[in-house]
Short mmCIF file of C-alpha atoms in Angstrom, two decimals:
data_model
loop_
_atom_site.label_atom_id
_atom_site.label_comp_id
_atom_site.label_asym_id
_atom_site.label_seq_id
_atom_site.Cartn_x
_atom_site.Cartn_y
_atom_site.Cartn_z
CA MET A 24 35.30 -14.41 5.64
CA ASN A 25 33.57 -17.25 6.69
CA ASP A 26 31.31 -19.15 4.15
CA LEU A 27 27.48 -19.18 5.55
CA PRO A 28 26.40 -22.53 6.47
CA ASN A 29 23.58 -22.76 4.32
CA LYS A 30 23.79 -20.97 0.85
CA GLY A 31 19.85 -20.23 0.92
CA LEU A 32 20.25 -18.50 4.04
CA LEU A 33 18.65 -14.68 3.77
CA PRO A 34 18.69 -11.82 5.98
CA ALA A 35 15.77 -11.30 9.02
CA GLY A 36 12.71 -9.96 7.20
CA LEU A 37 13.79 -10.95 3.66
CA SER A 38 12.70 -14.01 1.19
CA ASP A 39 12.21 -15.34 -1.81
CA VAL A 40 9.26 -15.07 -3.67
CA LEU A 41 8.63 -18.47 -5.50
CA PRO A 42 5.87 -19.86 -8.38
CA PRO A 43 3.06 -19.74 -8.06
CA GLU A 44 3.26 -16.67 -5.61
CA ALA A 45 5.59 -14.60 -7.69
CA ALA A 46 3.11 -14.31 -10.63
CA GLN A 47 -0.11 -14.22 -8.58
CA GLU A 48 1.89 -10.73 -7.19
CA ALA A 49 2.60 -9.74 -10.32
CA THR A 50 -1.01 -10.18 -11.74
CA VAL A 51 -2.53 -8.08 -8.35
CA ALA A 52 0.17 -5.85 -8.90
CA GLU A 53 -1.17 -5.07 -12.88
CA GLY A 54 -5.22 -4.98 -11.59
CA LEU A 55 -4.30 -2.78 -9.12
CA VAL A 56 -2.15 0.07 -11.26
CA ASN A 57 -5.04 -0.90 -14.14
CA CYS A 58 -7.60 0.72 -12.00
CA LEU A 59 -5.63 3.26 -11.25
CA ALA A 60 -4.77 4.08 -14.76
CA SER A 61 -8.51 3.87 -15.67
CA HIS A 62 -9.58 6.99 -13.41
CA GLY A 63 -5.96 8.91 -15.00
CA PHE A 64 -2.97 8.33 -12.55
CA GLU A 65 -0.25 7.57 -14.97
CA ARG A 66 2.60 5.38 -13.75
CA VAL A 67 6.05 6.83 -12.81
CA LYS A 68 9.03 4.65 -11.59
CA PRO A 69 11.53 6.12 -9.39
CA PRO A 70 14.87 4.73 -8.55
CA LEU A 71 15.19 2.24 -6.10
CA VAL A 72 18.10 4.47 -4.30
CA GLU A 73 18.24 8.67 -3.96
CA PHE A 74 20.58 11.03 -2.81
CA GLU A 75 19.52 11.28 1.14
CA GLU A 76 19.32 14.73 1.17
CA SER A 77 16.38 14.64 -1.67
CA LEU A 78 14.98 11.57 -0.10
CA LEU A 79 14.91 12.49 3.23
CA ALA A 80 13.72 16.11 2.33
CA GLY A 81 10.51 17.42 3.60
CA ALA A 82 8.11 14.86 4.37
CA GLY A 83 10.39 11.94 3.68
CA ALA A 84 12.00 13.30 6.91
CA ALA A 85 9.38 11.04 8.58
CA THR A 86 11.35 8.18 7.07
CA ALA A 87 14.42 8.50 8.34
CA GLY A 88 14.43 6.14 10.78
CA GLN A 89 13.63 3.25 8.63
CA THR A 90 15.71 3.84 5.73
CA PHE A 91 18.99 1.80 5.11
CA ARG A 92 22.11 4.42 3.79
CA LEU A 93 24.79 3.87 1.58
CA MET A 94 27.91 5.94 0.06
CA ASP A 95 27.89 6.22 -3.56
CA PRO A 96 31.30 5.41 -4.53
CA VAL A 97 30.76 7.85 -7.93
CA SER A 98 29.72 11.07 -6.24
CA GLN A 99 31.05 10.15 -2.60
CA HIS A 100 27.85 11.44 -1.36
CA MET A 101 25.41 9.19 1.09
CA MET A 102 22.79 7.74 -0.46
CA GLY A 103 19.34 5.97 1.07
CA ILE A 104 17.29 3.51 -0.26
CA ARG A 105 13.26 3.79 -0.33
CA SER A 106 11.63 2.57 2.43
CA ASP A 107 8.33 4.28 1.31
CA MET A 108 7.73 5.66 -2.32
CA THR A 109 5.31 8.19 -2.12
CA VAL A 110 7.69 10.93 -0.68
CA GLN A 111 10.08 9.87 -4.20
CA VAL A 112 6.91 10.78 -6.25
CA ALA A 113 5.95 14.01 -4.56
CA ARG A 114 9.46 15.13 -5.80
CA ILE A 115 9.25 13.91 -9.19
CA ALA A 116 5.82 15.87 -9.13
CA THR A 117 7.54 19.24 -7.47
CA THR A 118 10.59 18.97 -9.45
CA ARG A 119 10.79 17.20 -13.05
CA LEU A 120 6.75 17.32 -13.62
CA ALA A 121 6.38 20.88 -12.17
CA ASP A 122 4.95 22.57 -15.07
CA VAL A 123 2.60 19.98 -15.98
CA PRO A 124 -1.18 21.50 -14.98
CA ARG A 125 -2.56 20.44 -11.54
CA PRO A 126 -4.42 18.58 -10.17
CA LEU A 127 -1.35 16.29 -11.50
CA ARG A 128 -2.49 12.29 -10.61
CA LEU A 129 0.56 9.70 -10.88
CA SER A 130 0.74 5.98 -9.64
CA TYR A 131 3.65 3.74 -8.87
CA GLY A 132 4.28 -0.12 -7.84
CA GLY A 133 7.64 -0.81 -6.64
CA GLN A 134 9.92 -2.50 -3.76
CA ILE A 135 10.82 -0.67 -0.73
CA LEU A 136 13.47 -1.73 2.12
CA ARG A 137 12.70 -1.09 5.78
CA VAL A 138 15.42 -0.67 8.26
CA ARG A 139 13.30 -3.59 10.57
CA GLY A 140 9.71 -4.91 10.36
CA THR A 141 6.96 -4.69 12.69
CA GLN A 142 5.02 -7.58 14.68
CA LEU A 143 2.33 -7.31 11.94
CA ARG A 144 4.47 -6.79 9.35
CA PRO A 145 8.03 -8.60 9.75
CA ALA A 146 8.88 -8.34 6.29
CA ARG A 147 11.39 -5.67 5.67
CA GLN A 148 11.02 -6.03 1.68
CA ILE A 149 7.69 -5.24 0.73
CA SER A 150 6.01 -4.70 -2.69
CA GLN A 151 3.92 -1.65 -2.56
CA VAL A 152 1.12 -0.28 -5.09
CA GLY A 153 -0.57 3.78 -4.82
CA CYS A 154 -1.37 6.69 -6.11
CA GLU A 155 -0.84 10.45 -5.45
CA LEU A 156 -3.27 12.99 -6.28
CA ILE A 157 -0.79 16.32 -6.47
CA GLY A 158 -2.09 19.84 -6.59
CA SER A 159 -5.51 20.25 -5.29
CA ALA A 160 -7.24 20.87 -1.45
CA SER A 161 -10.69 20.16 -1.89
CA ILE A 162 -12.25 17.84 0.00
CA ALA A 163 -13.37 16.27 -3.35
CA ALA A 164 -9.42 14.64 -3.71
CA ASP A 165 -9.78 13.50 -0.09
CA VAL A 166 -13.30 11.56 -1.36
CA GLU A 167 -11.76 10.26 -4.91
CA VAL A 168 -8.52 8.49 -3.32
CA VAL A 169 -10.56 7.04 -0.64
CA LEU A 170 -13.17 5.32 -3.13
CA LEU A 171 -10.40 4.71 -5.61
CA ALA A 172 -8.76 2.95 -2.98
CA VAL A 173 -11.54 0.69 -2.37
CA GLU A 174 -12.63 0.23 -5.92
CA ALA A 175 -9.03 -0.92 -6.89
CA LEU A 176 -9.21 -3.59 -4.16
CA GLU A 177 -12.45 -4.89 -4.77
CA LYS A 178 -11.71 -5.22 -8.34
CA ILE A 179 -9.11 -7.56 -7.79
CA GLY A 180 -11.83 -9.53 -5.67
CA VAL A 181 -10.67 -8.28 -1.80
CA PRO A 182 -13.80 -8.70 0.40
CA GLU A 183 -15.14 -7.08 3.41
CA ILE A 184 -13.48 -4.14 3.20
CA SER A 185 -13.95 -1.32 5.34
CA ILE A 186 -12.17 2.04 5.83
CA ASP A 187 -10.92 3.95 9.30
CA LEU A 188 -10.91 7.30 8.77
CA THR A 189 -8.84 10.10 11.05
CA MET A 190 -7.19 13.34 11.60
CA PRO A 191 -3.60 12.99 13.10
CA THR A 192 -3.69 17.20 13.24
CA LEU A 193 -6.87 17.00 15.29
CA VAL A 194 -4.93 16.32 18.48
CA PRO A 195 -2.02 18.41 18.12
CA ALA A 196 -4.45 21.41 17.52
CA VAL A 197 -6.35 20.62 20.55
CA ALA A 198 -3.22 20.51 22.57
CA ASP A 199 -1.71 23.74 21.11
CA GLU A 200 -4.81 25.57 21.54
CA MET A 201 -4.82 24.31 24.89
CA GLY A 202 -1.57 25.25 26.12
CA LEU A 203 -0.54 22.01 26.26
CA ASP A 204 3.14 20.77 24.74
CA GLY A 205 6.88 19.47 26.00
CA ALA A 206 6.56 16.23 27.85
CA ALA A 207 3.05 16.60 29.20
CA TYR A 208 1.67 16.53 25.08
CA GLU A 209 4.46 13.32 24.89
CA GLN A 210 2.48 11.67 27.54
CA LEU A 211 -0.80 12.55 26.23
CA ARG A 212 0.39 11.45 22.86
CA ALA A 213 1.46 7.77 24.19
CA ALA A 214 -1.54 7.41 25.91
CA LEU A 215 -3.75 8.13 23.08
CA ASP A 216 -1.61 5.50 21.08
CA ARG A 217 -2.18 2.90 23.75
CA LYS A 218 -5.76 3.89 23.40
CA ASP A 219 -5.44 4.33 27.54
CA ALA A 220 -8.15 6.10 28.84
CA SER A 221 -7.26 6.14 32.63
CA ALA A 222 -3.96 7.30 31.51
CA VAL A 223 -5.61 10.17 29.53
CA THR A 224 -8.04 10.86 32.61
CA ALA A 225 -4.55 11.28 34.83
CA ILE A 226 -3.43 13.96 33.03
CA GLY A 227 -6.25 15.83 34.28
CA GLY A 228 -7.70 19.49 33.16
CA LYS A 229 -10.14 20.64 30.83
CA ILE A 230 -7.55 18.71 28.24
CA ALA A 231 -7.88 15.67 29.65
CA GLU A 232 -11.76 15.54 29.13
CA THR A 233 -11.95 16.85 26.08
CA MET A 234 -9.16 13.93 24.89
CA GLY A 235 -11.29 11.50 26.80
CA LEU A 236 -14.23 12.16 24.64
CA LEU A 237 -12.18 11.98 21.42
CA LEU A 238 -11.19 8.52 22.44
CA GLU A 239 -14.53 7.52 23.24
CA TYR A 240 -16.22 8.92 20.49
CA ALA A 241 -14.51 6.26 18.04
CA GLY A 242 -16.14 3.18 15.91
CA ALA A 243 -19.06 2.86 13.20
CA VAL A 244 -19.43 6.77 11.63
CA GLY A 245 -23.21 6.66 11.97
CA ASN A 246 -22.72 5.82 15.52
CA VAL A 247 -20.00 8.54 16.26
CA ILE A 248 -20.73 11.47 13.48
CA ASP A 249 -23.34 13.61 15.56
CA LYS A 250 -21.56 13.19 18.46
CA LEU A 251 -18.39 14.44 16.93
CA GLU A 252 -20.36 17.28 15.23
CA LYS A 253 -22.04 18.53 18.63
CA MET A 254 -18.90 18.33 20.60
CA LYS A 255 -17.57 21.35 21.85
CA LEU A 256 -13.65 22.06 20.33
CA PRO A 257 -10.97 25.08 20.22
CA PRO A 258 -11.39 26.86 17.00
CA ARG A 259 -8.52 25.42 14.83
CA ALA A 260 -9.92 22.20 16.28
CA ARG A 261 -12.92 22.15 15.03
CA LYS A 262 -12.36 22.99 11.78
CA GLU A 263 -10.04 20.10 11.79
CA CYS A 264 -12.71 17.89 12.71
CA ASP A 265 -15.38 19.52 10.71
CA ARG A 266 -13.27 18.37 7.74
CA LEU A 267 -12.83 14.88 8.61
CA LEU A 268 -16.79 14.74 9.32
CA GLU A 269 -17.34 16.23 5.70
CA VAL A 270 -15.60 13.85 4.36
CA ALA A 271 -17.00 10.60 5.87
CA SER A 272 -20.10 12.29 5.07
CA MET A 273 -19.48 12.34 1.17
CA ILE A 274 -18.12 9.11 1.35
CA ARG A 275 -21.06 7.45 2.93
CA ASP A 276 -23.05 9.09 0.48
CA VAL A 277 -21.69 8.08 -2.67
CA SER A 278 -20.91 4.23 -0.76
CA PRO A 279 -23.53 3.52 1.39
CA GLU A 280 -22.80 0.03 2.00
CA LEU A 281 -19.23 0.47 2.34
CA SER A 282 -17.67 -0.21 6.20
CA LEU A 283 -16.47 2.74 7.52
CA THR A 284 -15.28 3.84 10.92
CA ILE A 285 -13.32 7.02 12.44
CA ASP A 286 -10.91 6.90 15.13
CA PRO A 287 -10.11 10.91 15.40
CA VAL A 288 -6.90 10.08 17.78
CA GLU A 289 -5.33 8.04 15.53
CA ASN A 290 -1.52 9.11 14.83
CA ARG A 291 0.87 5.99 13.99
CA GLY A 292 1.77 5.67 10.31
CA PHE A 293 0.50 8.87 9.74
CA GLU A 294 3.51 10.73 11.03
CA TYR A 295 4.18 13.06 7.74
CA HIS A 296 0.62 13.53 7.31
CA SER A 297 -1.41 16.79 7.33
CA GLY A 298 -5.07 16.09 6.91
CA VAL A 299 -7.99 13.93 6.22
CA SER A 300 -6.26 10.28 6.58
CA PHE A 301 -7.06 6.95 6.32
CA SER A 302 -6.21 2.70 6.70
CA ILE A 303 -7.88 0.43 4.85
CA PHE A 304 -8.80 -3.43 6.27
CA SER A 305 -10.25 -6.55 5.28
CA ARG A 306 -12.25 -8.57 7.73
CA SER A 307 -10.14 -12.04 6.72
CA GLU A 308 -6.60 -10.06 7.39
CA ARG A 309 -5.19 -8.69 10.72
CA SER A 310 -2.84 -6.16 9.29
CA GLU A 311 -3.59 -3.07 7.10
CA LEU A 312 -3.58 -3.81 3.50
CA GLY A 313 -2.97 -0.31 3.13
CA TRP A 314 -3.05 3.38 4.04
CA GLY A 315 -2.95 7.13 2.81
CA GLY A 316 -4.25 10.87 3.47
CA ARG A 317 -3.12 14.27 2.97
CA TYR A 318 0.28 15.53 3.09
CA LEU A 319 2.90 18.24 1.42
CA ALA A 320 4.33 17.42 -1.51
CA GLY A 321 7.97 18.25 -2.18
CA ASP A 322 9.59 21.10 -0.04
CA GLY A 323 8.28 24.04 -1.00
CA GLY A 324 7.84 22.90 -4.87
CA ARG A 325 5.88 25.13 -7.31
CA GLY A 326 6.19 27.97 -4.57
CA LYS A 327 4.33 26.59 -2.38
CA GLU A 328 5.71 27.25 1.10
CA GLY A 329 6.26 23.96 3.24
CA GLY A 330 5.12 22.12 -0.32
CA GLU A 331 1.99 21.56 -2.09
CA PRO A 332 -1.24 19.83 -1.38
CA ALA A 333 -1.45 16.19 -1.99
CA THR A 334 -3.30 13.06 -1.14
CA GLY A 335 -2.85 9.57 -2.29
CA PHE A 336 -2.70 5.89 -0.77
CA THR A 337 -0.27 3.12 -0.86
CA LEU A 338 -1.43 -0.25 -0.54
CA PHE A 339 0.86 -3.19 0.78
CA LEU A 340 0.89 -6.27 -1.53
CA ASP A 341 1.92 -8.90 0.87
CA SER A 342 -0.99 -8.06 3.52
CA VAL A 343 -3.59 -7.57 -0.06
CA LEU A 344 -2.34 -10.90 -1.81
CA ARG A 345 -3.57 -12.71 1.31
CA VAL A 346 -7.01 -11.96 1.42
CA VAL A 347 -7.49 -12.18 -2.92
CA PRO A 348 -9.20 -15.38 -4.04
CA GLU A 349 -6.18 -18.17 -5.22
CA ALA A 350 -5.23 -17.75 -8.44
CA VAL A 351 -6.53 -19.85 -10.91
CA LYS A 352 -4.25 -22.83 -11.87
CA PRO A 353 -3.08 -22.60 -15.41
CA ARG A 354 -4.04 -25.25 -17.97
CA ARG A 355 -0.07 -27.08 -18.46
CA VAL A 356 0.63 -29.33 -21.59
CA PHE A 357 3.39 -31.42 -22.56
CA LEU A 358 4.66 -31.84 -25.78
CA ALA A 359 6.89 -34.39 -26.61
CA PHE A 360 10.29 -33.33 -28.33
CA ASP A 361 9.72 -33.74 -31.70
CA THR A 362 6.21 -32.24 -31.85
CA SER A 363 6.03 -29.78 -34.43
CA ARG A 364 6.41 -25.87 -33.87
CA GLU A 365 2.91 -25.09 -35.15
CA ASN A 366 1.35 -27.03 -32.63
CA ASN A 367 3.52 -25.63 -29.57
CA ASP A 368 2.19 -22.12 -31.11
CA ARG A 369 -1.40 -23.29 -31.64
CA LEU A 370 -1.75 -24.77 -28.78
CA ARG A 371 -0.09 -21.41 -26.47
CA GLU A 372 -2.40 -19.18 -28.86
CA GLU A 373 -5.26 -21.34 -27.32
CA GLY A 374 -4.22 -20.33 -23.84
CA TRP A 375 -2.36 -22.97 -22.79
CA VAL A 376 0.72 -23.38 -20.68
CA VAL A 377 3.06 -25.13 -22.83
CA ILE A 378 6.06 -27.49 -21.88
CA GLN A 379 8.02 -29.05 -24.33
CA GLY A 380 10.78 -31.66 -23.74
CA LEU A 381 14.32 -31.24 -24.57
CA GLU A 382 15.17 -34.64 -25.60
CA MET A 383 13.47 -38.06 -26.72
CA ILE A 384 11.44 -40.22 -24.01
CA LYS A 385 9.62 -43.51 -23.85
CA ASP A 386 6.74 -42.30 -21.58
CA VAL A 387 5.06 -39.24 -21.98
CA PHE A 388 2.52 -39.27 -19.64
CA ALA A 389 5.35 -40.04 -16.70
CA GLU A 390 7.08 -36.84 -17.80
CA ALA A 391 4.04 -34.94 -18.14
CA ARG A 392 3.21 -36.01 -14.57
CA ARG A 393 7.06 -34.92 -13.48
CA MET A 394 6.55 -31.69 -15.16
CA ASN A 395 3.18 -30.71 -12.83
CA CYS A 396 1.35 -31.20 -16.26
CA ASP A 397 -2.10 -32.08 -16.76
CA HIS A 398 -2.31 -32.82 -20.59
CA ALA A 399 -0.03 -34.35 -22.56
CA TYR A 400 0.08 -34.25 -26.76
CA VAL A 401 -0.24 -37.31 -28.11
CA ASP A 402 -0.72 -38.55 -31.27
CA GLY A 403 -2.26 -35.09 -32.36
CA GLU A 404 -4.75 -34.95 -29.49
CA LEU A 405 -4.57 -33.39 -25.97
CA LYS A 406 -4.90 -36.20 -23.03
CA ALA A 407 -5.60 -35.78 -19.88
CA VAL A 408 -2.90 -37.19 -17.32
CA ASP A 409 -3.90 -39.11 -14.68
#
C-alpha cells in the first residue's frame, strides 16, 4: 500500500475541528441540551454503529442511501454507521423504554456520518443535537417542539430565526384522491420539488390546477393562511391542510413576533415524516439550522401498527455555529515554573486559564506571548502582556 503524500489529508467531507472552534461547539451543544432538559427532555446516548436490520427499519429506511455499511467481525452480520439519530432514539423509545409512561421526552447529541454531502452542506460528518416527543398525536405536541427549537436557539444567541412549516403528506393525499400515481406522480413530485409552476401546469387537468394553487400559496402565514383555509381540496387532503393551518395558528398566537412561513408542497428532507414538519433558518445562514416534524417511531412499537406517533427536531451544529455570537476569549495567564501550586489553584478558581511553565526561563513575558497568554504572574502580581 502506498503511503499518503500528506499525513494530514482526510477523506472528502471530513475535517479536524481545532481550537477554539472545538470548545465553542461543545459549549453550544451543552447550552442546547440544557434548554431541552429544562423542558423535561431526558438525555439518551445511542451507539455510533448498529445492526443494519434495526438501523434501517421503519422510518430508518429513508436513510438507507446515506448509510455507510460494514461487516461485524464478531456476529458476521452487516452493521450501519448512523446517518441520523432520530431513528435510533425512536428504537430506544419503542424497545428499551416501551413501558415508560407516555408522552416520552428524550434528547440527544452526537456525531453522524453520511455517504455524501450536499451542495449547501458538503460535510459528511456532522454534529447533531435534538429531541423527540414520543407517544402523542396531539397538535399541542407539534407546537411544543417548534417553539422549543426556537427557544433553544435563541438562548444560545442565534439571531433572526424563522420557521418554515410544511405537510409532506398533503401532496400525496391530493394525488391519491385524484387518481394520479406511477410515473405521472413522480413527474409532478419532481416539478414541485423544483418549484416549477410551468411544469406543474403542463401535467394538465384538475390536479395541475390544485397543485398550482398550492405552489402559489407559499409564504408568510399572515398572507396565505386565509387562502389555504378557503381552498377546495379532497376530504383527506383537506384534513391534512387543516392540521397544518391549526399548528400555524397556535404558533402565531403564542409567538406573534416569530417569522413563520408555510410551504404546503415542500418534501425534500422529510421523506419519512408523516405529518406537520418544519425547517429552521436564520437570515444570516444559507442552509437550514435544523428540521423536524411528525413521524412514526419504531416499527409497530408498543402494539402500534406501523409505529408510535412522535414528533421532534434535529439541529445541525455546523450551521448553528456560523450564526451564534463569537465566543468570549478566555483570560489566559502564564505562570513561571517555580510558582506555587496554591497560586495556580487560586487563579483557576478566579476564572483564569492557567498555563504554567515546565522549566525555568529568563523572560516570563516573552514566554507568555508565545503561549498566547494576555497576562503573566510575576512577583505575586498579575501583569498584562504587551
